[in-house]
XYZ file of C-alpha atoms in Angstrom:
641
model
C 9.610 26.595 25.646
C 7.482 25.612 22.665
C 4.619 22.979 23.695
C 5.091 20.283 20.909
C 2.422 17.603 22.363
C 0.656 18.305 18.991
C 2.841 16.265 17.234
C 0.813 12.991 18.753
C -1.943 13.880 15.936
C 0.074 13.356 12.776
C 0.070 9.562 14.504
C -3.685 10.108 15.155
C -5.430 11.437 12.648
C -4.105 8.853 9.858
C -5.111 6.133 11.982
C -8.155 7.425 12.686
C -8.787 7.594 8.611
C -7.770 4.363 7.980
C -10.131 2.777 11.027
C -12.787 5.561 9.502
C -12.229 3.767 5.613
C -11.688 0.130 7.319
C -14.249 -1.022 9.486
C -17.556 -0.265 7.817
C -16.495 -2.208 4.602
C -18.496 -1.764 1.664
C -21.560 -0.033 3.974
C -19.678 3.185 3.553
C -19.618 5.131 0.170
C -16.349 5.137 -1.907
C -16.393 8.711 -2.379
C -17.197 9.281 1.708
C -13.790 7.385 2.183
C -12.005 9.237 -0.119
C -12.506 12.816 0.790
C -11.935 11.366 4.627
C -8.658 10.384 3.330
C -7.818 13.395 1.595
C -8.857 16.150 4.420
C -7.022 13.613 7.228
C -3.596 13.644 4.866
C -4.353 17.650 4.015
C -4.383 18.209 8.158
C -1.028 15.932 8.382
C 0.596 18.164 6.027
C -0.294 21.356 7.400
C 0.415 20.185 10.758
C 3.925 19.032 9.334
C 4.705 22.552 7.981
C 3.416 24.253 10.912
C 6.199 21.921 12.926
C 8.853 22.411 10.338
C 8.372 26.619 10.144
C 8.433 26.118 14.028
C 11.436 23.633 14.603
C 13.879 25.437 12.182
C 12.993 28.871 12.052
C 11.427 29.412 16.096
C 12.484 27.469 18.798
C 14.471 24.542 17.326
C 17.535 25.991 17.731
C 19.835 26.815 20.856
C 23.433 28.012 20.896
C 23.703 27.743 16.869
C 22.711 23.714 17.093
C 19.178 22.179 16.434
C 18.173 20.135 19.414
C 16.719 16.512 19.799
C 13.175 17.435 21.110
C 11.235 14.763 22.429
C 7.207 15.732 21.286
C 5.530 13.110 23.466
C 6.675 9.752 25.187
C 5.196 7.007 27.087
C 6.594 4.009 28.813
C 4.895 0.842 27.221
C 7.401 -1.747 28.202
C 9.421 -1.810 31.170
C 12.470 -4.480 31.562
C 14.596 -3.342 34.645
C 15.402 0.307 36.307
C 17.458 1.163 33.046
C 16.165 -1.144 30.262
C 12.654 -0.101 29.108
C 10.554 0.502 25.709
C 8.681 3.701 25.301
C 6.387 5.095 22.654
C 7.012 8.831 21.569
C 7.762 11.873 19.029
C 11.614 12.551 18.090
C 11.840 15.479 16.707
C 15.421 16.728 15.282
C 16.051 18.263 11.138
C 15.749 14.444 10.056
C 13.003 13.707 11.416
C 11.184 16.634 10.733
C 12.451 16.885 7.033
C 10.805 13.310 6.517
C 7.078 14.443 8.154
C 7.402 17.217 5.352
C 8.249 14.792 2.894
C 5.885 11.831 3.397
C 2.946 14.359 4.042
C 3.640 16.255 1.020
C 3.499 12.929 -1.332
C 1.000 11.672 0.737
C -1.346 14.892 0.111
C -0.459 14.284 -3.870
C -1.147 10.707 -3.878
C -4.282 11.194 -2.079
C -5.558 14.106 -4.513
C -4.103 11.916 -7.433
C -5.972 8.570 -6.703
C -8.809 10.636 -6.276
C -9.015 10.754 -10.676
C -6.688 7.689 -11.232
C -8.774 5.034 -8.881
C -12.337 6.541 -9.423
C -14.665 3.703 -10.800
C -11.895 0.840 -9.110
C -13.647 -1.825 -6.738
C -12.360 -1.682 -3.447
C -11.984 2.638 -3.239
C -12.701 2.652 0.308
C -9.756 -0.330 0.921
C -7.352 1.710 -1.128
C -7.723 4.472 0.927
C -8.034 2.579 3.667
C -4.281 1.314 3.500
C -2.976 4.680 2.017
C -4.005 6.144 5.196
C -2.382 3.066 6.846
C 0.915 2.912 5.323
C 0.980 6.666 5.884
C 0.791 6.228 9.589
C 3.156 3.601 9.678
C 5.934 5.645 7.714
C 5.005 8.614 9.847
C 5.196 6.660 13.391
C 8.795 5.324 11.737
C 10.396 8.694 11.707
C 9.088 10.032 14.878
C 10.092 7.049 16.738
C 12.195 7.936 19.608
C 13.810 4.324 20.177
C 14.873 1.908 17.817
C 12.269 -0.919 19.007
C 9.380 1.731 18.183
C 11.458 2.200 14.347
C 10.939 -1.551 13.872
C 7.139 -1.836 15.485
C 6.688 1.237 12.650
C 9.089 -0.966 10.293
C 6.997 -3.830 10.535
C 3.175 -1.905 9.735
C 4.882 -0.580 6.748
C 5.768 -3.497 5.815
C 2.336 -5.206 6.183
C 0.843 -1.950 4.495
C 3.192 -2.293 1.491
C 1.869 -5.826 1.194
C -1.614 -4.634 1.254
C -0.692 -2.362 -1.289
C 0.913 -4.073 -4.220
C -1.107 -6.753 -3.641
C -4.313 -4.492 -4.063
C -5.527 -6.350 -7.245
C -5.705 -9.543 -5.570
C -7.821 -11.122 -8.341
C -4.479 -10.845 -10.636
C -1.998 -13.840 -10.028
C 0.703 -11.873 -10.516
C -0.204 -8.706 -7.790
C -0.038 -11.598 -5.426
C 2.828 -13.194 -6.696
C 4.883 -9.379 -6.268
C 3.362 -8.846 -3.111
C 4.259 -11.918 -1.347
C 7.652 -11.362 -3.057
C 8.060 -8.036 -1.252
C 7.285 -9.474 1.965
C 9.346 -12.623 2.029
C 12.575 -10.959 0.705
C 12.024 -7.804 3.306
C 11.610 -10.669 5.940
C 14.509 -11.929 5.692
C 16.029 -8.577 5.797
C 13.806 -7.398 8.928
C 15.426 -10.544 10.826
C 18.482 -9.182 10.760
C 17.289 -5.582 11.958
C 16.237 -7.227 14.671
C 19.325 -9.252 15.609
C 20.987 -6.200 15.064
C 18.640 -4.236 17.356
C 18.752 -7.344 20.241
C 22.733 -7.062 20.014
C 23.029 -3.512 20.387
C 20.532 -3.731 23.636
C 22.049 -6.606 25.463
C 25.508 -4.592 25.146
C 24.283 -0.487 25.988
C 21.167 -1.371 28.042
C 19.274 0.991 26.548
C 16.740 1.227 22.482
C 16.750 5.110 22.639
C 18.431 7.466 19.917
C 19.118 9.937 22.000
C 21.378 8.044 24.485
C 22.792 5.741 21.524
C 23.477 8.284 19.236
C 25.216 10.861 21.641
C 28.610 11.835 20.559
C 29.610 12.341 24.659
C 28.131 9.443 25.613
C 29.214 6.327 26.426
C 29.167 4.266 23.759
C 30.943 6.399 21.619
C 33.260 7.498 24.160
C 33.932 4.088 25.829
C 33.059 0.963 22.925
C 32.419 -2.286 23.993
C 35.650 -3.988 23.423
C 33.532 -7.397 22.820
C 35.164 -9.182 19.648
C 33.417 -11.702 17.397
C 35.671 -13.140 13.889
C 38.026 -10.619 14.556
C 35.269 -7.296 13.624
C 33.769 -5.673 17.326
C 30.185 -6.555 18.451
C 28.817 -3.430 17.963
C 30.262 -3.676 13.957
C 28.418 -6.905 13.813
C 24.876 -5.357 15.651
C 25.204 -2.221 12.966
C 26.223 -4.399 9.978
C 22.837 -6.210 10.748
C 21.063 -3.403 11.030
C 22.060 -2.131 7.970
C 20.772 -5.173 6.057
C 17.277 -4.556 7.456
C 17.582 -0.890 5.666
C 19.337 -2.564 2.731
C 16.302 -4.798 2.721
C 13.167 -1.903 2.803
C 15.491 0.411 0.385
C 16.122 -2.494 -2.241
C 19.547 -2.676 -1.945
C 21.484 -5.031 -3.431
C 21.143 -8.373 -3.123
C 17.748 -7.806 -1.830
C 16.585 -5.918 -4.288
C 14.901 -8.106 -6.385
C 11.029 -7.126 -4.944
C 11.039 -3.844 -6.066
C 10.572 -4.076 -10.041
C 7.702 -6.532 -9.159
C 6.023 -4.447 -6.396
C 5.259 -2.468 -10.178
C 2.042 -4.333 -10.091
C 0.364 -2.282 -7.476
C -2.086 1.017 -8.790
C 0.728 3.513 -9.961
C -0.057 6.410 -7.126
C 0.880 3.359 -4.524
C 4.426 2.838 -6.842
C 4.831 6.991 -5.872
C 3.914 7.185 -2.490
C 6.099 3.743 -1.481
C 8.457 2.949 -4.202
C 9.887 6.882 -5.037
C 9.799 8.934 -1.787
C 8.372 6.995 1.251
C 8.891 3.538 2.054
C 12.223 2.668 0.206
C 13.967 5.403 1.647
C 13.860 4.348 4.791
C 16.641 2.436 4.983
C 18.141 5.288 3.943
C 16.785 7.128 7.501
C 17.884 4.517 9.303
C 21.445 4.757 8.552
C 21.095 8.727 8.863
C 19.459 8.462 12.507
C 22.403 5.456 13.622
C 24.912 8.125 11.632
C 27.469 8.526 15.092
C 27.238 5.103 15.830
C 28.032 3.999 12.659
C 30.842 6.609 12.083
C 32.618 6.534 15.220
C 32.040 2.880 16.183
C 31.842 0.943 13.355
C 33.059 2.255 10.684
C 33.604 -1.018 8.839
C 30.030 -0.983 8.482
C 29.944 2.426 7.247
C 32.200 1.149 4.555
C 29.748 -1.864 3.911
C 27.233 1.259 3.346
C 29.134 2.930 1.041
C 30.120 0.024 -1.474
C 26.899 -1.282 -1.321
C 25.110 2.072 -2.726
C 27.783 2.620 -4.800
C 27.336 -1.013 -6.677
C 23.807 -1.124 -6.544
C 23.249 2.766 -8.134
C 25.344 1.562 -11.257
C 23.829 -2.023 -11.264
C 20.193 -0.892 -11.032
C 20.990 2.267 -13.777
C 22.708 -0.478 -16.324
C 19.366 -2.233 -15.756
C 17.366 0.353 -16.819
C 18.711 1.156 -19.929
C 17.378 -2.087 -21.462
C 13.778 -1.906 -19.611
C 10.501 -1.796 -21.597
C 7.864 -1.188 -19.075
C 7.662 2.329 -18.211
C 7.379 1.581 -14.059
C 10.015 -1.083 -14.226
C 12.397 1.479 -15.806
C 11.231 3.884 -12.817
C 11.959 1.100 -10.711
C 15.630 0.378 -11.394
C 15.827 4.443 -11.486
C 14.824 4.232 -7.572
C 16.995 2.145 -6.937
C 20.013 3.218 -8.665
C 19.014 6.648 -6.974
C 18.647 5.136 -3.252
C 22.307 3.660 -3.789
C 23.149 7.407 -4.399
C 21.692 8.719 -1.443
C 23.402 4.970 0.804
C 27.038 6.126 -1.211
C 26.949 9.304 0.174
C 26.430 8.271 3.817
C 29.165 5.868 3.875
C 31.761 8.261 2.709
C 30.597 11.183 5.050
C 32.820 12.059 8.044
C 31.230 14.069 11.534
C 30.277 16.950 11.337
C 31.346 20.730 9.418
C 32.600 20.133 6.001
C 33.373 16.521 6.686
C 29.448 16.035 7.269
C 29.329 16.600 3.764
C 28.002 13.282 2.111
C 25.638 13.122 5.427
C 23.831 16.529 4.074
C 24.056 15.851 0.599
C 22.600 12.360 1.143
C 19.502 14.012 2.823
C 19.224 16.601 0.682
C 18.862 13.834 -2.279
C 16.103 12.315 -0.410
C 14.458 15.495 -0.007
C 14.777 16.257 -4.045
C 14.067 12.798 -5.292
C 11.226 12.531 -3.578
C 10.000 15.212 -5.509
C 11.051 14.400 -8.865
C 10.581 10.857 -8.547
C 6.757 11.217 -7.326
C 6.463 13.319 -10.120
C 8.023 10.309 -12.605
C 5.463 7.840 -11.234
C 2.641 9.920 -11.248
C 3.407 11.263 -15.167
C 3.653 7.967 -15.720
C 0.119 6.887 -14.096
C -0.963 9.911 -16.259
C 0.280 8.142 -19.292
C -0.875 4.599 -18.687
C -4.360 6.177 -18.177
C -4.343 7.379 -21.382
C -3.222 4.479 -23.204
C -3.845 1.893 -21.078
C -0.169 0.173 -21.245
C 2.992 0.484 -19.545
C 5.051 -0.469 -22.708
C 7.264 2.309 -24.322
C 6.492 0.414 -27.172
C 2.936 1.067 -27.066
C 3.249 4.514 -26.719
C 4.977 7.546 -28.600
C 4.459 11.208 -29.747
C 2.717 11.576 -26.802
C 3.274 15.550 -26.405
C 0.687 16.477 -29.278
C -1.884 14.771 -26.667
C -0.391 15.371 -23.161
C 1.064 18.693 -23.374
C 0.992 19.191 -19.539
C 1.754 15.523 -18.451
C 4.095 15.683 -21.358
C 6.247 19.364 -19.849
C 5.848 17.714 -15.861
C 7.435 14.980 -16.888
C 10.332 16.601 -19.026
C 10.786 18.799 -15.873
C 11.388 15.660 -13.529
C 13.562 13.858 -16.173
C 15.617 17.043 -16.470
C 15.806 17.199 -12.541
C 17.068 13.430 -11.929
C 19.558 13.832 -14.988
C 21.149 16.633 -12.840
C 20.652 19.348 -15.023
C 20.641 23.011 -13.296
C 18.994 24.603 -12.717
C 16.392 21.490 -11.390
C 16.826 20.639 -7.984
C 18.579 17.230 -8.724
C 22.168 19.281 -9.922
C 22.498 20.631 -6.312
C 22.036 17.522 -4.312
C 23.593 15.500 -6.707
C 26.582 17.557 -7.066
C 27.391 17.567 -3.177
C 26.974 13.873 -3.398
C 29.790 13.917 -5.940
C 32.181 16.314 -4.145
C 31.686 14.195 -1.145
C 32.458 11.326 -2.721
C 35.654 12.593 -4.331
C 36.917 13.584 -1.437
C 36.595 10.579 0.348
C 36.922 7.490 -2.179
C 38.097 7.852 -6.168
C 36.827 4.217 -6.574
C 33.302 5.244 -5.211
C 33.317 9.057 -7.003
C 33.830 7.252 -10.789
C 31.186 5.230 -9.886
C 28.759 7.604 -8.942
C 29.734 9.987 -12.156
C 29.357 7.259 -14.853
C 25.830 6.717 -12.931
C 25.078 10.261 -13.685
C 25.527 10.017 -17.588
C 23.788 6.660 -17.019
C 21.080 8.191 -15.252
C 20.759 10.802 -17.799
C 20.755 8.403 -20.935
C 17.530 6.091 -19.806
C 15.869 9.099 -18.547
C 15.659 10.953 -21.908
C 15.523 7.244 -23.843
C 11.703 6.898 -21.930
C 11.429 10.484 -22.055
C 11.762 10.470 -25.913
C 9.651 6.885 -26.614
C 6.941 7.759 -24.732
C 6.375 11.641 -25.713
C 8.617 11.916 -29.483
C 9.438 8.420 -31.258
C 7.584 7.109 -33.726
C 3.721 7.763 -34.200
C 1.835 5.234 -33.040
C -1.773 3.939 -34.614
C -3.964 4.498 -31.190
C -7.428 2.810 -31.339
C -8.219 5.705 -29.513
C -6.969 9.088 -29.179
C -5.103 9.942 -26.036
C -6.192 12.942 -24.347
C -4.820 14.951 -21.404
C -5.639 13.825 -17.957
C -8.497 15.466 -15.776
C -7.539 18.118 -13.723
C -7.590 16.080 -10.257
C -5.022 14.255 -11.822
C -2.907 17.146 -13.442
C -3.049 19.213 -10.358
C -0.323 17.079 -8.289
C 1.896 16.628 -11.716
C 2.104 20.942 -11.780
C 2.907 21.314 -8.175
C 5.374 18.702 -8.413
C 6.972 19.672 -11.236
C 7.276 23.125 -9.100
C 8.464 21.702 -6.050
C 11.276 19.731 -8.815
C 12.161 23.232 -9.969
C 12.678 25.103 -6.294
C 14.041 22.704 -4.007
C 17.147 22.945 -5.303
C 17.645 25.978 -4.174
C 17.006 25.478 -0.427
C 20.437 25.971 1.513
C 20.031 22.739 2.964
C 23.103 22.758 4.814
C 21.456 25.158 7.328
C 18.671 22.711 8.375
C 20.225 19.549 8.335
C 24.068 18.834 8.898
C 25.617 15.551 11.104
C 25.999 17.162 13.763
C 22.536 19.927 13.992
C 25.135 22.748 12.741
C 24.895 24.962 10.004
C 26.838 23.664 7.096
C 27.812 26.194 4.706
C 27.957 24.628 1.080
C 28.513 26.148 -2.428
C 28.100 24.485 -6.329
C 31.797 22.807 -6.773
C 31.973 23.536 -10.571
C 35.574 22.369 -10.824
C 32.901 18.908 -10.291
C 29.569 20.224 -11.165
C 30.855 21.134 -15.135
C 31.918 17.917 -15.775
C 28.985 16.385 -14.550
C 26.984 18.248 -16.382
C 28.542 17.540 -19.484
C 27.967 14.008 -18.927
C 24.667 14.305 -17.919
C 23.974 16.239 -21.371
C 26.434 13.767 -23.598
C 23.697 10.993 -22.218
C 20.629 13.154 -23.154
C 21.842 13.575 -26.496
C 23.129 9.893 -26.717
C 19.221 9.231 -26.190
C 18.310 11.868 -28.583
C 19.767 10.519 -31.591
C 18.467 7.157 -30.835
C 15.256 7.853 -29.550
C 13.507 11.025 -30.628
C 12.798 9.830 -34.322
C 12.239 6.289 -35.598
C 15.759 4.980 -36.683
C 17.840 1.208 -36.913
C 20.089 3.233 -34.157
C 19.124 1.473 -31.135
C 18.398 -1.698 -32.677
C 22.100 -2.318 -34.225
C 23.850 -1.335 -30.875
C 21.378 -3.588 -28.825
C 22.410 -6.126 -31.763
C 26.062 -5.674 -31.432
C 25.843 -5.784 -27.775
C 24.367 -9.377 -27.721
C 25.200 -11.133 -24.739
C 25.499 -8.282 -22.500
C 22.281 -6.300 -23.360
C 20.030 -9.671 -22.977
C 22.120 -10.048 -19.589
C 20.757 -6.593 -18.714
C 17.670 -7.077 -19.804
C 17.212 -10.443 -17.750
C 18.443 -8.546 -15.136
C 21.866 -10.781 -14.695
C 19.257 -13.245 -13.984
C 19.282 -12.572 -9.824
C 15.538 -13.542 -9.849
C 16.724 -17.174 -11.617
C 19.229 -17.741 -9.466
C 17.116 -17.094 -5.971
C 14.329 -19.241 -7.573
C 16.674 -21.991 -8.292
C 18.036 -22.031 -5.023
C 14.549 -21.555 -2.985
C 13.451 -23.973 -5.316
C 16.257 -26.821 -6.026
C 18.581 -26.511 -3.179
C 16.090 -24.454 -0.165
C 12.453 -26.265 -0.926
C 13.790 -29.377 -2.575
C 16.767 -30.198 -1.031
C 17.147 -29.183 2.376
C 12.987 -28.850 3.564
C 12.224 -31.761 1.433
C 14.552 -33.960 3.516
C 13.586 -31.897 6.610
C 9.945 -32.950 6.008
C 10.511 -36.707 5.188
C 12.373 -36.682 8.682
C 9.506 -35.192 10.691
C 7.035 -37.601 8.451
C 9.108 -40.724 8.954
C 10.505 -40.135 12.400
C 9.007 -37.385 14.394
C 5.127 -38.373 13.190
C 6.210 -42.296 13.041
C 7.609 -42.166 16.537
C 4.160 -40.396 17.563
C 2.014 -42.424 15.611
C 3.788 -45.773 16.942
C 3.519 -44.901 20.796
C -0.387 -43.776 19.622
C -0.504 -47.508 18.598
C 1.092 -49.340 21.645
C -1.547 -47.208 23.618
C -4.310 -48.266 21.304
C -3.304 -52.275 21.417
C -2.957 -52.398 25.288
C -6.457 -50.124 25.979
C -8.489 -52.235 23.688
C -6.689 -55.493 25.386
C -7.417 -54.445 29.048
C -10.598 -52.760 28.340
C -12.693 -55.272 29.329
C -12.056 -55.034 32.796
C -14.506 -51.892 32.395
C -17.153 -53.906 31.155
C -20.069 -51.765 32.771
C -21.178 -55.249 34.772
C -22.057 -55.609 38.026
C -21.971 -59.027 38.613
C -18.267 -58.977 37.083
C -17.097 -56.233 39.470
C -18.426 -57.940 42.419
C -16.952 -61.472 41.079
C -13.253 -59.178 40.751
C -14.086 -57.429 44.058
C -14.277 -60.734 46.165
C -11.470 -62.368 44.189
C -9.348 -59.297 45.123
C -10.218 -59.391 48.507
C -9.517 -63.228 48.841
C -6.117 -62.542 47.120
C -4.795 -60.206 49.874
C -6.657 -62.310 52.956
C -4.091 -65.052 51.438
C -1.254 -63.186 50.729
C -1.604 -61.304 54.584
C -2.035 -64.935 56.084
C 1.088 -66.094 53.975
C 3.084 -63.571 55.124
C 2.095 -63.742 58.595
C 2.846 -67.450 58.673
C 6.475 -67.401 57.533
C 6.832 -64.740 60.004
C-alpha cells in the first residue's frame, strides 16, 4: 500500500511561501519573494503530478474502481463519540484532477507575474496572497469533510478579496473587491445553513460516509419534510447557493465582471480556472447525495447553469473591455460545466454529464488561463483594456496574437482543440436528458463562438489604429506560459477522460457523437464567420445591427441592469428603508431607554452624595444620631410589648 502522507506538503509548502513573502514586509527584496513563490508553486506542481501518475496509473485503483484514499487526517474538533471535525487529504479522480489543475495555473501565473508585475509596488504582497489563495484552493479540494471545504471556502474567499482589491489606492479596486465579498457572503451563509442541516440530521461532515452510495443516507433518507420538499432537499439546495455564489451563478453573479479590476494574472488564476469553479467541485464531490436524495436540487443545478451560460454569453456580445468580455465568457462557461451536472444520472453511460462536466473544467481551465493571460499580454502592450483601443494587433504580437487564436478556437468548440470534446459530451448529455436544457446549451455554443472571434478580430485584425507607441511582443517570461498553454489547449482534448474520472470511480467509455458534434460545429463556425464579416475589416456592419437592435442591445450592454436593481434595493428599500428605521429605533428607544436610566442614576447620586462628604465631624454627628434612633425605636418596641 502506497504511503501518501506526502500529500500534507502541497498544504505546507504554499503556506510556508506566503508566511516567507508576508511577514518581513517591505525588509525583504521583491525579487527574493518572487522566485520563493515561483520554486514553492514549481514543487506543488511536481508533487501534484507525481500524485496524479501515482493515483491513476499505480495504486489508485482496486477491482476496476478508483478508491477514496484518505492522505492524512487529524481530529481538530470533537462533538460526541460520532460527531467530530477532522483536518485531512481526500484523495479520489476529483480531487486529484483539481491539484493538477490549480498547480498547473498556479505555476503559469507565478512565471507570468514574474514579467507582468515587475516594477509594481507591493511585489512581495502580490506574491504573498498568490501563494495564499493557492493554499486555500488547494486545502478546498483535499478537504476530507465538508466543515474543512468551508474553513478552505472561507481563506479563498478572504484571498480573493486581497486580490482584486490589490490596487487599493484605486476607488474602484476597492469598490469590486468589497463587492466580491459581500455578494459571496451572502452566498457562504447559506453553505453553511446547508452544511448545519445536513449535520444535525446524519451526525456526521465527512464525504466519505455522506457520499456513500450503500450507506445510510442514501439507502435510508430522512423522511423529515419542510413546505412540502424533504430536509435534506432543503440542506443541498442551500448548499448549492454557496457554490452558485463562488462560481457566479446567477443571481449572484454580479461580482465577477467587477473583480476585472484586480492585476490580469490574478483574473487567470481566480476568475478562469481556480476559484470560480469551485462551486462547480462542490456539486461534483455532493454528486450521490444530490442525485439520489435530492434530486429537486439537482434540477435547481441544472436550470440554473443552463440560464446563466446563455445570459452571461448574450452579455458578452455587447462588452467593450477585453476582461469584462472574458468575464461573462467564464461565466457563461461555468453554467456549462453546472448544466451538465444537473442532467447527469449515476454512474456508466448515465454518468455522462458528471464526466463531461469535469472534463470541461479540466479544458477551460486551460484555454481560459490562456484568454486572460493573452489578454494581460495585450493590455501590456497598449496599456488599455478597450477593443476599441486596440486593433491589427498580429503585425506586432505574432505569438500572443497565434496563443490567443488557439484558445478562442478551443472555447468556440472547434476540433480538433480540446474544447470540441468536452463540450460535445456536455451536449450529448444534455440531449439525452432535457431538450429544453440541450437548445440552450447549443445556441450558447454559436454564441460562444460569435464574441470569441468578434474580440478575437478587434483586438488582432480591425481597423489600424494610430498607437503613440508601437506595440511590441511581450518578453519571454511572459510568452513562455501563453506557448505552453496554448499546448496544453491543443492536447487535452484528447485525454480519454472517461477512464480517470466517471460518477461512480469506473471507467467510462465515451466516443465523439457526430450525429451532435457536426451540427455543433457548424454553429460554432456560422458564429465565427458571423464575427468575421463584421469584425475583421472596418465596416458600418456592426454598427447598423447594434442600431436596429436598440432597446435590446443597450439592455445587454447594461447588463439587464441586475447591478441597478441590487443597488436600488440595498440602497432604497435595504439601507434606507428597513436599517434606517431599524437605527432610529435603537437611537430613540434602545439608546433613550439607556441613556434615561443613566440619568435617574445620575440625579439620585449627585442628590445623596453628600452623605459621603469626606467629614469627620459629620459622620460622627450621623453615627450618634443613628445610634439614638435605634436605642428609641428598641425602647419603643419593648414598651408596647
Amino acid at each position: 500500500m502506497e504511503n501518501w502522507s506526502y500529500i500534507i506538503w502541497i498544504l505546507i509548502i504554499p503556506f510556508l511561501s506566503f508566511l516567507f513573502a508576508a511577514l518581513p514586509g517591505t525588509k525583504l527584496k521583491s525579487s527574493v519573494s518572487g522566485l520563493v513563490g515561483i520554486a514553492s508553486i514549481l514543487s506543488v506542481a511536481i508533487l501534484s503530478y507525481i500524485t496524479a501518475y501515482s493515483y491513476f496509473f499505480v495504486s489508485g485503483k482496486i477491482d476496476g474502481v478508483f478508491q477514496k484514499i484518505i492522505a492524512f487526517n487529524y481530529v481538530w474538533v470533537r462533538f460526541s463519540e460520532v460527531l467530530q471535525i477532522d483536518i485531512g487529504g481526500l484523495l479520489d479522480p476529483i480531487s486529484v484532477m483539481m491539484l493538477v489543475v490549480i498547480s498547473t495555473i498556479s505555476l503559469m501565473v507565478h512565471i507570468y507575474s514574474w514579467s507582468y508585475m515587475h516594477g509594481e509596488t507591493g511585489f512581495a504582497r502580490y506574491y504573498a496572497f498568490l501563494s495564499l489563495f493557492t493554499f486555500s484552493m488547494l486545502g478546498l479540494v483535499l478537504a476530507t469533510n465538508l466543515f474543512q471545504m468551508y474553513i478552505f471556502w472561507e481563506l479563498v474567499g478572504v484571498s480573493s478579496f486581497l486580490l482584486i482589491g490589490f490596487y487599493y489606492e484605486k476607488p474602484s479596486a476597492i469598490a469590486a473587491s468589497k463587492k466580491a465579498f459581500i455578494v459571496t457572503r451572502f452566498a457562504d451563509f447559506g453553505f453553511l445553513l446547508g452544511i448545519l442541516l445536513l449535520a444535525y440530521y446524519t451526525n456526521t461532515f465527512d464525504f466519505i460516509t455522506l457520499t456513500d452510495t450503500n450507506g445510510t443516507l442514501i439507502t435510508n433518507p430522512v423522511a423529515a419534510t419542510f413546505m412540502g420538499a424533504s430536509v435534506l432537499t432543503w440542506a443541498m439546495g442551500l448548499i448549492f447557493i454557496g457554490g452558485a455564489g463562488k462560481s457566479a451563478m446567477f443571481p449572484l453573479h454580479i461580482w465577477l465582471p467587477d473583480a476585472m479590476e484586480g492585476p490580469t494574472p490574478v483574473s487567470a488564476l481566480i476568475h478562469a480556472a481556480t476559484m470560480v469553479v469551485a462551486g462547480v467541485y462542490l456539486v461534483a464531490r455532493m454528486f450521490p447525495v444530490y442525485l439520489m436524495v435530492a434530486p429537486d436540487a439537482l434540477e435547481i443545478v441544472a436550470y440554473t447553469g443552463g440560464f446563466t451560460a446563455l445570459f452571461a454569453a448574450v452579455i458578452a456580445c455587447t462588452q467593450h473591455d477585453i476582461k469584462r468580455i472574458l468575464a461573462f465568457s467564464t461565466m457563461s462557461q461555468i453554467g456549462y460545466m453546472m448544466l451538465a451536472l444537473g442532467v447527469s444520472g449515476y454512474g456508466g453511460e448515465k454518468g455522462l454529464g458528471y464526466m463531461a462536466s469535469m472534463f470541461h473544467l479540466f479544458t477551460h481551465a486551460m484555454f481560459k488561463a490562456l484568454l486572460f493571460l493573452g489578454a494581460g499580454s495585450v493590455i501590456h502592450a497598449v496599456h488599455s483594456n478597450l477593443i476599441g483601443d486596440m486593433g491589427n494587433l498580429k503585425k506586432y504580437m505574432p505569438i500572443t496574437h497565434i496563443t490567443f487564436l488557439i484558445a478562442c478556437l478551443a472555447i468556440a468548440g472547434i476540433p480538433p482543440f480540446a474544447g470540441f470534446f468536452s463540450k460535445d459530451e456536455i451536449l450529448v448529455a444534455a440531449f439525452e436528458h432535457n431538450k429544453l436544457l440541450f437548445s440552450i446549451a447549443f445556441f450558447v455554443a454559436g454564441l460562444t463562438a460569435f464574441y470569441m472571434f468578434r474580440l478575437y478580430f478587434r483586438v488582432f485584425w480591425g481597423k489600424k489604429q494610430a498607437y503613440h507607441h508601437a506595440p511590441h511582443e511581450s518578453p519571454f517570461i511572459m510568452i513562455l506560459p501563453l506557448i505552453l498553454l496554448a499546448v496544453a489547449s491543443c492536447l487535452t482534448g484528447f485525454i480519454p477522460f472517461g477512464k480517470f474520472v466517471s460518477s461512480d470511480g469506473r471507467e467510462l467509455l465515451v466516443h465523439t457523437h457526430w450525429n451532435i458534434a457536426l451540427p455543433a460545429i457548424g454553429f460554432a463556425l456560422t458564429g465565427i464567420f458571423t464575427a468575421m464579416a463584421f469584425y475583421k475589416k472596418e465596416t458600418n456592419a456592426s454598427t447598423d445591427i447594434t442600431n436596429a437592435l436598440g432597446a435590446v442591445y443597450k439592455w445587454a450592454y447594461k447588463k439587464f441592469y441586475l447591478d441597478e436593481v441590487y443597488l436600488f434595493v440595498t440602497k432604497n428599500i435595504i439601507f434606507n428603508g428597513i436599517s434606517k428605521s431599524i437605527a432610529w429605533f435603537d437611537k430613540n428607544i434602545i439608546d433613550a431607554s439607556m441613556d434615561g436610566m443613566a440619568l435617574v442614576t445620575n440625579y439620585f447620586s449627585d442628590k445623596i452624595k453628600g452623605a459621603q462628604s469626606g467629614s469627620v465631624q459629620q459622620y460622627t454627628w450621623w453615627y450618634m444620631a443613628g445610634s439614638i434612633g435605634i436605642v428609641i425605636f428598641v425602647l419603643y418596641f419593648l414598651m408596647i410589648k
